[in-house]
GROMACS .gro file of C-alpha atoms in nm:
model
  398
    1MET     CA    1  13.902   7.787  11.874
    2GLN     CA    2  13.631   8.054  11.903
    3ASP     CA    3  13.449   8.066  12.238
    4LYS     CA    4  13.075   8.027  12.170
    5SER     CA    5  12.962   8.000  12.531
    6ASN     CA    6  12.772   8.330  12.504
    7SER     CA    7  12.645   8.285  12.149
    8TYR     CA    8  12.276   8.235  12.081
    9LEU     CA    9  12.037   8.145  11.800
   10PHE     CA   10  11.745   8.346  11.661
   11THR     CA   11  11.488   8.232  11.403
   12SER     CA   12  11.239   8.404  11.171
   13GLU     CA   13  10.999   8.262  10.911
   14SER     CA   14  10.817   8.378  10.600
   15VAL     CA   15  10.534   8.239  10.387
   16SER     CA   16  10.469   8.278  10.016
   17GLU     CA   17  10.182   8.444   9.832
   18GLY     CA   18  10.032   8.098   9.777
   19HIS     CA   19  10.003   8.022  10.149
   20PRO     CA   20   9.630   8.018  10.241
   21ASP     CA   21   9.660   8.292  10.505
   22LYS     CA   22   9.860   8.512  10.269
   23MET     CA   23   9.604   8.456   9.994
   24CYS     CA   24   9.347   8.605  10.230
   25ASP     CA   25   9.566   8.904  10.313
   26GLN     CA   26   9.607   8.975   9.941
   27ILE     CA   27   9.235   8.949   9.866
   28SER     CA   28   9.148   9.176  10.160
   29ASP     CA   29   9.403   9.436  10.051
   30ALA     CA   30   9.295   9.408   9.686
   31VAL     CA   31   8.941   9.497   9.800
   32LEU     CA   32   9.081   9.789  10.004
   33ASP     CA   33   9.283   9.917   9.707
   34GLU     CA   34   8.981   9.905   9.478
   35CYS     CA   35   8.773  10.098   9.732
   36LEU     CA   36   9.043  10.364   9.765
   37LYS     CA   37   9.087  10.393   9.388
   38GLN     CA   38   8.723  10.489   9.351
   39ASP     CA   39   8.667  10.664   9.685
   40ASN     CA   40   8.975  10.752   9.888
   41MET     CA   41   8.764  10.824  10.197
   42SER     CA   42   8.637  10.465  10.209
   43ARG     CA   43   8.615  10.298  10.549
   44VAL     CA   44   8.719   9.938  10.506
   45ALA     CA   45   8.754   9.640  10.739
   46CYS     CA   46   8.756   9.347  10.498
   47GLU     CA   47   8.825   8.992  10.614
   48THR     CA   48   8.875   8.692  10.386
   49ALA     CA   49   8.859   8.318  10.448
   50VAL     CA   50   8.955   8.042  10.203
   51GLY     CA   51   8.929   7.665  10.218
   52THR     CA   52   8.859   7.367   9.996
   53GLY     CA   53   8.613   7.479   9.730
   54PHE     CA   54   8.540   7.830   9.854
   55ALA     CA   55   8.652   8.187   9.916
   56MET     CA   56   8.458   8.424  10.141
   57VAL     CA   57   8.479   8.796  10.212
   58PHE     CA   58   8.311   8.949  10.516
   59GLY     CA   59   8.343   9.252  10.740
   60GLU     CA   60   8.235   9.616  10.731
   61ILE     CA   61   8.281   9.859  10.442
   62THR     CA   62   8.136  10.206  10.391
   63THR     CA   63   8.222  10.347  10.050
   64ASN     CA   64   8.085  10.513   9.738
   65ALA     CA   65   8.287  10.269   9.528
   66LYS     CA   66   8.117   9.999   9.322
   67ILE     CA   67   8.304   9.680   9.407
   68ASN     CA   68   8.287   9.353   9.214
   69TYR     CA   69   8.407   9.123   9.490
   70GLU     CA   70   8.392   8.807   9.279
   71GLU     CA   71   8.610   8.963   9.010
   72ILE     CA   72   8.869   9.080   9.265
   73ILE     CA   73   8.885   8.737   9.430
   74LYS     CA   74   8.926   8.551   9.101
   75LYS     CA   75   9.186   8.796   8.971
   76THR     CA   76   9.392   8.764   9.288
   77ILE     CA   77   9.382   8.384   9.288
   78THR     CA   78   9.491   8.383   8.923
   79LYS     CA   79   9.779   8.623   8.988
   80ILE     CA   80   9.903   8.408   9.274
   81GLY     CA   81   9.916   8.108   9.041
   82TYR     CA   82   9.629   7.876   9.131
   83THR     CA   83   9.529   7.818   8.770
   84ASN     CA   84   9.592   7.444   8.723
   85GLU     CA   85   9.309   7.198   8.792
   86GLU     CA   86   9.567   6.960   8.942
   87TYR     CA   87   9.608   7.200   9.234
   88GLY     CA   88   9.244   7.138   9.332
   89TYR     CA   89   9.173   7.510   9.367
   90THR     CA   90   9.122   7.753   9.079
   91PRO     CA   91   8.908   8.065   9.025
   92ASP     CA   92   8.661   7.858   8.824
   93ASN     CA   93   8.607   7.562   9.057
   94ILE     CA   94   8.525   7.742   9.384
   95LYS     CA   95   8.216   7.903   9.534
   96ILE     CA   96   8.247   8.269   9.635
   97PHE     CA   97   8.054   8.414   9.929
   98ASN     CA   98   8.005   8.783  10.012
   99PHE     CA   99   7.898   8.883  10.363
  100ILE     CA  100   8.018   9.245  10.363
  101GLY     CA  101   7.821   9.488  10.580
  102LYS     CA  102   7.864   9.857  10.670
  103GLN     CA  103   8.075  10.022  10.940
  104SER     CA  104   7.906  10.080  11.276
  105GLN     CA  105   7.772  10.436  11.303
  106ASP     CA  106   7.903  10.451  11.661
  107ILE     CA  107   8.258  10.382  11.544
  108LYS     CA  108   8.217  10.621  11.250
  109ALA     CA  109   8.111  10.905  11.480
  110GLY     CA  110   8.415  10.858  11.704
  111VAL     CA  111   8.654  10.858  11.410
  112ASP     CA  112   8.497  11.152  11.227
  113ILE     CA  113   8.540  11.391  11.521
  114ALA     CA  114   8.806  11.329  11.784
  115LEU     CA  115   8.734  11.340  12.157
  116GLU     CA  116   8.954  11.650  12.189
  117ASN     CA  117   8.730  11.842  11.946
  118ARG     CA  118   8.375  11.715  11.995
  119ASN     CA  119   8.268  12.069  12.087
  120ASP     CA  120   8.510  12.242  11.847
  121LYS     CA  121   8.355  12.371  11.525
  122SER     CA  122   8.690  12.456  11.360
  123ASP     CA  123   8.790  12.332  11.015
  124ASP     CA  124   9.112  12.172  11.139
  125ILE     CA  125   9.045  11.827  10.994
  126ILE     CA  126   9.376  11.680  11.117
  127GLN     CA  127   9.285  11.778  11.472
  128GLN     CA  128   8.927  11.656  11.447
  129GLU     CA  129   8.969  11.294  11.338
  130GLY     CA  130   9.003  11.031  11.610
  131ALA     CA  131   9.170  10.691  11.614
  132GLY     CA  132   8.960  10.410  11.468
  133ASP     CA  133   9.034  10.179  11.760
  134GLN     CA  134   9.224  10.146  12.083
  135GLY     CA  135   9.546   9.948  12.111
  136MET     CA  136   9.923   9.958  12.105
  137MET     CA  137  10.142   9.942  11.796
  138PHE     CA  138  10.514   9.876  11.762
  139GLY     CA  139  10.776   9.985  11.512
  140TYR     CA  140  11.133   9.861  11.495
  141ALA     CA  141  11.456   9.923  11.307
  142CYS     CA  142  11.817   9.813  11.345
  143ASP     CA  143  12.147   9.839  11.162
  144GLU     CA  144  12.181   9.468  11.070
  145THR     CA  145  12.087   9.530  10.706
  146SER     CA  146  12.086   9.820  10.462
  147GLU     CA  147  11.706   9.829  10.481
  148LYS     CA  148  11.736   9.854  10.863
  149MET     CA  149  11.560   9.525  10.925
  150PRO     CA  150  11.660   9.214  11.124
  151LEU     CA  151  11.863   8.987  10.897
  152ALA     CA  152  11.669   8.668  10.973
  153ILE     CA  153  11.332   8.795  10.845
  154SER     CA  154  11.498   8.967  10.547
  155LEU     CA  155  11.660   8.640  10.440
  156ALA     CA  156  11.341   8.441  10.498
  157HIS     CA  157  11.147   8.682  10.273
  158ASP     CA  158  11.420   8.691  10.009
  159LEU     CA  159  11.430   8.311   9.983
  160LEU     CA  160  11.060   8.298   9.902
  161LYS     CA  161  11.071   8.595   9.665
  162ARG     CA  162  11.347   8.415   9.475
  163LEU     CA  163  11.144   8.093   9.486
  164SER     CA  164  10.843   8.276   9.344
  165ILE     CA  165  11.051   8.413   9.056
  166ALA     CA  166  11.181   8.064   8.980
  167ARG     CA  167  10.825   7.927   8.980
  168LYS     CA  168  10.666   8.197   8.766
  169SER     CA  169  10.953   8.209   8.515
  170LYS     CA  170  10.954   7.826   8.486
  171GLU     CA  171  11.320   7.823   8.587
  172ILE     CA  172  11.210   7.544   8.822
  173THR     CA  173  10.914   7.384   8.652
  174TYR     CA  174  10.771   7.164   8.927
  175LEU     CA  175  10.706   7.432   9.190
  176ARG     CA  176  10.355   7.515   9.307
  177PRO     CA  177  10.237   7.834   9.483
  178ASP     CA  178  10.232   7.736   9.852
  179SER     CA  179  10.565   7.758  10.038
  180LYS     CA  180  10.732   7.856  10.366
  181SER     CA  181  11.084   7.943  10.473
  182GLN     CA  182  11.269   7.968  10.801
  183VAL     CA  183  11.616   8.104  10.880
  184THR     CA  184  11.810   8.059  11.205
  185LEU     CA  185  12.107   8.287  11.268
  186GLU     CA  186  12.385   8.255  11.523
  187TYR     CA  187  12.482   8.570  11.714
  188ASP     CA  188  12.792   8.632  11.923
  189GLU     CA  189  12.800   8.788  12.270
  190ASN     CA  190  12.807   9.134  12.110
  191HIS     CA  191  12.479   9.061  11.928
  192LYS     CA  192  12.647   9.042  11.588
  193VAL     CA  193  12.551   8.779  11.329
  194THR     CA  194  12.831   8.528  11.284
  195ARG     CA  195  12.674   8.263  11.061
  196VAL     CA  196  12.356   8.098  10.933
  197ASP     CA  197  12.284   7.797  11.151
  198THR     CA  198  11.976   7.656  10.972
  199VAL     CA  199  11.781   7.715  10.651
  200LEU     CA  200  11.442   7.554  10.599
  201ILE     CA  201  11.229   7.567  10.284
  202SER     CA  202  10.904   7.377  10.248
  203THR     CA  203  10.743   7.416   9.908
  204GLN     CA  204  10.449   7.264   9.728
  205HIS     CA  205  10.551   7.069   9.421
  206ASP     CA  206  10.431   6.848   9.136
  207GLU     CA  207  10.378   6.479   9.199
  208ASN     CA  208  10.665   6.339   8.995
  209VAL     CA  209  10.966   6.536   9.124
  210THR     CA  210  11.215   6.351   9.343
  211SER     CA  211  11.331   6.470   9.683
  212ASN     CA  212  11.695   6.469   9.571
  213GLN     CA  213  11.621   6.685   9.269
  214MET     CA  214  11.438   6.938   9.485
  215LYS     CA  215  11.716   6.950   9.742
  216ASN     CA  216  11.979   7.010   9.475
  217ASP     CA  217  11.778   7.268   9.279
  218LEU     CA  218  11.670   7.471   9.581
  219TYR     CA  219  12.016   7.475   9.734
  220GLN     CA  220  12.198   7.566   9.413
  221LYS     CA  221  11.941   7.805   9.260
  222ILE     CA  222  11.769   7.958   9.563
  223ILE     CA  223  11.969   7.934   9.885
  224LYS     CA  224  12.314   8.000   9.737
  225ASP     CA  225  12.171   8.284   9.529
  226VAL     CA  226  12.015   8.459   9.831
  227ILE     CA  227  12.245   8.396  10.128
  228ASP     CA  228  12.598   8.534  10.144
  229SER     CA  229  12.841   8.245  10.115
  230ASN     CA  230  13.039   8.386  10.408
  231LEU     CA  231  12.745   8.307  10.634
  232LEU     CA  232  12.714   7.945  10.518
  233ASP     CA  233  12.956   7.685  10.648
  234SER     CA  234  12.993   7.308  10.674
  235ASN     CA  235  12.781   7.306  10.989
  236THR     CA  236  12.489   7.496  10.840
  237LYS     CA  237  12.184   7.270  10.839
  238ILE     CA  238  11.971   7.273  10.522
  239TYR     CA  239  11.621   7.126  10.530
  240ILE     CA  240  11.418   7.103  10.209
  241ASN     CA  241  11.063   6.972  10.261
  242PRO     CA  242  11.156   6.785  10.581
  243SER     CA  243  10.803   6.640  10.601
  244GLY     CA  244  10.864   6.452  10.275
  245ARG     CA  245  10.593   6.520  10.015
  246PHE     CA  246  10.415   6.853   9.974
  247VAL     CA  247  10.189   6.797   9.673
  248ILE     CA  248   9.861   6.900   9.836
  249GLY     CA  249   9.878   7.264   9.942
  250GLY     CA  250   9.705   7.600   9.934
  251PRO     CA  251   9.343   7.618  10.051
  252VAL     CA  252   9.297   7.247   9.976
  253GLY     CA  253   9.568   7.157  10.226
  254ASP     CA  254   9.481   7.414  10.493
  255ALA     CA  255   9.219   7.681  10.555
  256GLY     CA  256   9.327   8.045  10.541
  257LEU     CA  257   9.219   8.365  10.716
  258THR     CA  258   9.320   8.730  10.698
  259GLY     CA  259   9.562   8.845  10.966
  260ARG     CA  260   9.712   8.517  11.083
  261LYS     CA  261  10.071   8.597  10.981
  262ILE     CA  262  10.132   8.920  11.171
  263ILE     CA  263  10.489   8.833  11.275
  264VAL     CA  264  10.574   8.748  10.913
  265ASP     CA  265  10.430   9.088  10.817
  266THR     CA  266  10.653   9.277  11.062
  267TYR     CA  267  10.991   9.192  11.218
  268GLY     CA  268  11.001   8.814  11.240
  269GLY     CA  269  10.980   8.813  11.619
  270ALA     CA  270  11.276   9.048  11.672
  271ALA     CA  271  11.039   9.312  11.813
  272LYS     CA  272  10.713   9.315  12.004
  273HIS     CA  273  10.375   9.317  11.830
  274GLY     CA  274  10.055   9.485  11.946
  275GLY     CA  275   9.846   9.203  11.803
  276GLY     CA  276   9.656   9.399  11.539
  277ALA     CA  277   9.673   9.275  11.180
  278PHE     CA  278   9.714   9.512  10.885
  279SER     CA  279   9.551   9.369  10.573
  280GLY     CA  280   9.201   9.476  10.474
  281LYS     CA  281   9.201   9.783  10.701
  282ASP     CA  282   9.182  10.142  10.579
  283PRO     CA  283   9.428  10.389  10.738
  284THR     CA  284   9.184  10.527  10.997
  285LYS     CA  285   9.250  10.196  11.172
  286VAL     CA  286   9.559  10.271  11.380
  287ASP     CA  287   9.642   9.900  11.391
  288ARG     CA  288   9.778   9.970  11.045
  289SER     CA  289   9.858  10.340  11.014
  290ALA     CA  290  10.022  10.381  11.356
  291ALA     CA  291  10.231  10.066  11.303
  292TYR     CA  292  10.356  10.225  10.980
  293ALA     CA  293  10.422  10.551  11.167
  294ALA     CA  294  10.613  10.365  11.439
  295ARG     CA  295  10.834  10.198  11.177
  296HIS     CA  296  10.887  10.539  11.013
  297ILE     CA  297  11.004  10.684  11.345
  298ALA     CA  298  11.228  10.385  11.422
  299LYS     CA  299  11.396  10.392  11.082
  300ASN     CA  300  11.463  10.765  11.106
  301ILE     CA  301  11.618  10.717  11.452
  302ILE     CA  302  11.854  10.448  11.320
  303GLU     CA  303  11.943  10.671  11.025
  304THR     CA  304  12.084  10.923  11.273
  305LYS     CA  305  12.319  10.650  11.405
  306ILE     CA  306  12.221  10.743  11.760
  307ALA     CA  307  12.145  10.374  11.831
  308ASN     CA  308  12.203  10.029  11.681
  309LYS     CA  309  11.843   9.920  11.726
  310VAL     CA  310  11.524  10.080  11.849
  311GLU     CA  311  11.168   9.979  11.926
  312VAL     CA  312  10.890  10.239  11.924
  313GLN     CA  313  10.556  10.184  12.096
  314LEU     CA  314  10.252  10.402  12.030
  315SER     CA  315   9.915  10.358  12.196
  316TYR     CA  316   9.574  10.507  12.116
  317ALA     CA  317   9.222  10.535  12.254
  318ILE     CA  318   8.932  10.494  12.013
  319GLY     CA  319   8.795  10.832  11.909
  320LYS     CA  320   9.093  11.024  12.051
  321ALA     CA  321   9.342  11.194  11.819
  322GLU     CA  322   9.659  11.227  12.027
  323PRO     CA  323   9.835  10.904  12.122
  324VAL     CA  324   9.789  10.796  12.482
  325SER     CA  325  10.159  10.707  12.512
  326ILE     CA  326  10.488  10.703  12.323
  327MET     CA  327  10.778  10.480  12.431
  328ILE     CA  328  11.131  10.453  12.290
  329ASN     CA  329  11.356  10.156  12.373
  330THR     CA  330  11.709  10.134  12.230
  331PHE     CA  331  11.794   9.822  12.433
  332GLY     CA  332  12.097   9.994  12.582
  333SER     CA  333  12.245  10.074  12.240
  334GLY     CA  334  12.158  10.446  12.245
  335LYS     CA  335  12.428  10.711  12.266
  336ILE     CA  336  12.186  10.932  12.457
  337LYS     CA  337  11.899  10.852  12.695
  338ASP     CA  338  11.584  10.698  12.550
  339SER     CA  339  11.382  10.972  12.718
  340GLN     CA  340  11.577  11.234  12.521
  341ILE     CA  341  11.503  11.052  12.194
  342GLU     CA  342  11.137  11.037  12.296
  343LYS     CA  343  11.126  11.415  12.342
  344ALA     CA  344  11.278  11.461  11.995
  345VAL     CA  345  11.018  11.226  11.844
  346LYS     CA  346  10.734  11.423  12.004
  347ASN     CA  347  10.874  11.745  11.856
  348VAL     CA  348  10.932  11.610  11.505
  349PHE     CA  349  10.643  11.370  11.436
  350ASP     CA  350  10.272  11.454  11.438
  351LEU     CA  351  10.112  11.128  11.544
  352ARG     CA  352   9.744  11.218  11.521
  353PRO     CA  353   9.575  10.969  11.283
  354SER     CA  354   9.491  11.221  11.012
  355ALA     CA  355   9.843  11.364  11.025
  356ILE     CA  356   9.988  11.016  10.980
  357ILE     CA  357   9.749  10.949  10.691
  358SER     CA  358   9.844  11.277  10.526
  359SER     CA  359  10.221  11.259  10.573
  360LEU     CA  360  10.249  10.895  10.465
  361LYS     CA  361   9.990  10.934  10.184
  362LEU     CA  362   9.789  10.641  10.317
  363ARG     CA  363   9.471  10.712  10.120
  364ASN     CA  364   9.647  10.592   9.805
  365PRO     CA  365   9.578  10.235   9.682
  366ILE     CA  366   9.919  10.094   9.780
  367TYR     CA  367   9.826   9.803  10.002
  368GLU     CA  368   9.795   9.480   9.803
  369GLN     CA  369  10.168   9.492   9.721
  370THR     CA  370  10.248   9.490  10.094
  371ALA     CA  371  10.040   9.180  10.166
  372THR     CA  372  10.325   8.941  10.084
  373TYR     CA  373  10.691   8.937  10.191
  374GLY     CA  374  10.651   9.197  10.464
  375HIS     CA  375  10.531   9.552  10.509
  376PHE     CA  376  10.872   9.683  10.614
  377GLY     CA  377  11.221   9.696  10.467
  378ARG     CA  378  11.083   9.670  10.115
  379ASN     CA  379  11.352   9.815   9.889
  380ASP     CA  380  11.157   9.673   9.594
  381LEU     CA  381  10.862   9.903   9.670
  382SER     CA  382  10.831  10.279   9.720
  383LEU     CA  383  10.663  10.287  10.060
  384PRO     CA  384  10.650  10.626  10.237
  385TRP     CA  385  10.711  10.485  10.585
  386GLU     CA  386  11.049  10.356  10.467
  387ASN     CA  387  11.175  10.709  10.397
  388THR     CA  388  11.425  10.874  10.632
  389GLU     CA  389  11.348  11.238  10.557
  390PHE     CA  390  11.317  11.332  10.927
  391ALA     CA  391  11.660  11.211  11.041
  392ASN     CA  392  11.815  11.560  11.017
  393ASP     CA  393  11.524  11.711  11.214
  394LEU     CA  394  11.573  11.454  11.489
  395GLU     CA  395  11.948  11.518  11.508
  396LYS     CA  396  11.884  11.882  11.600
  397PHE     CA  397  11.750  11.764  11.934
  398PHE     CA  398  12.044  11.535  12.018
   0.00000   0.00000   0.00000
C-alpha cells in the first residue's frame, strides 16, 4: 500500500464568461480594445459594474477614439449569452450608465517622461516613459503541463471552456451562462501530481432539468472529456451543483465588478499575486504589462530546463522606468543559484515599461480574449508573453 503520509492537496478554481465579475472584465477589456483599435496610444483605466437591471462603466480614459460605450456593453452581453428574457438580464432590459472621466494630468506627466530622464531631451522614447503606477508583479511557470502552468488551474479552466462549448452548441440544452469550477489535486512528497481528489462544477441551468440528469451529463460529457482517466479513481469526489438549484444567476444572482477574480486570471493560487488586476488597463499600467513580462521571463526560464518551477517578482515606482527590484525564486528546484538566473534575466530582458510594450506588442487590441479562462498558458490564443524566444539567450549565461 502506497505511503501517503507526506502527500498533500492543492485546489484551484475558475469562473465562466457568464459569471458577473468576468462579465465586467470582458466589458472593460472590450472598451480597451476599441480604444486601441482607433488610437493605440490611448490611456485607459476602465472599470465596470453589473447588477440586477444595470451595467455601469466608470474610470479614466484619455483617447482620440470615439467610443460608443452602450454598443460595446450590449454586444459583450449578447456574446456571453444573456439573450433570453427568462435569465432576467438581457441587453434590452437593463439601464446603462457611463461615468468615464479623463486620466489625471499628474499621472500622465509621470508616465510620459520617466524620472531618470526628466532633464534629458533625447529622443529615446523607451528610456523616457515611466511606469504608470507603483507596485509589485509576479510571474510563474512550471513543468506540470505542456503550457508550463499549474495543472489545477489548467483543468479548472478547461472544464469551463468545454462547458461553454456544450452550452453554445446546444450539445447540453439546459445550460445557462453563469458557472464555476474547482479542481483539487493530490501531490506526493516529491511534489508530483498523483491523482485528482475532487472536481466541483456549479452551473446555472434551466428550471426543468433534474439534478440526476445534470450529474450524468456533466460527468460523461465534460469531466471525462477534459480530465485524463488515469487521474480519476474510485475515490475521486465529484460535486455537481452541490447547493442544489442554480436557476438564478449572472448579475441577477450576484453583483459583478472588474478585477475581482485576479487569482483565476493568473496561477490559481500556486504563485504569489501583487494584487493588481489586469482588465480595463492599457499597457502603461505595469499591473498588467509587467505581470505579462514576468510570466514571459518565467516561461523562458522553464524552457531552458534549468528549474522545475520558478516565480519572478518585479517591482516599480510610479514615473520611474527601470524596475526597483527583480527577484527569482526556483523553490529549490534550480540547477544553478537563483542569483545567477537573476543576473541572466537582467542581461536578456529589457524591463522598462516602453520596452515591454514594444517587445510584447501590447498596443494591439488583444485584451478582451484574455478576460476569460486566464491570461496565461493559453495555447488557444497567440499571446506574445507565452513565447519562449529568449530561452537560448538565457542559456548562454548558465
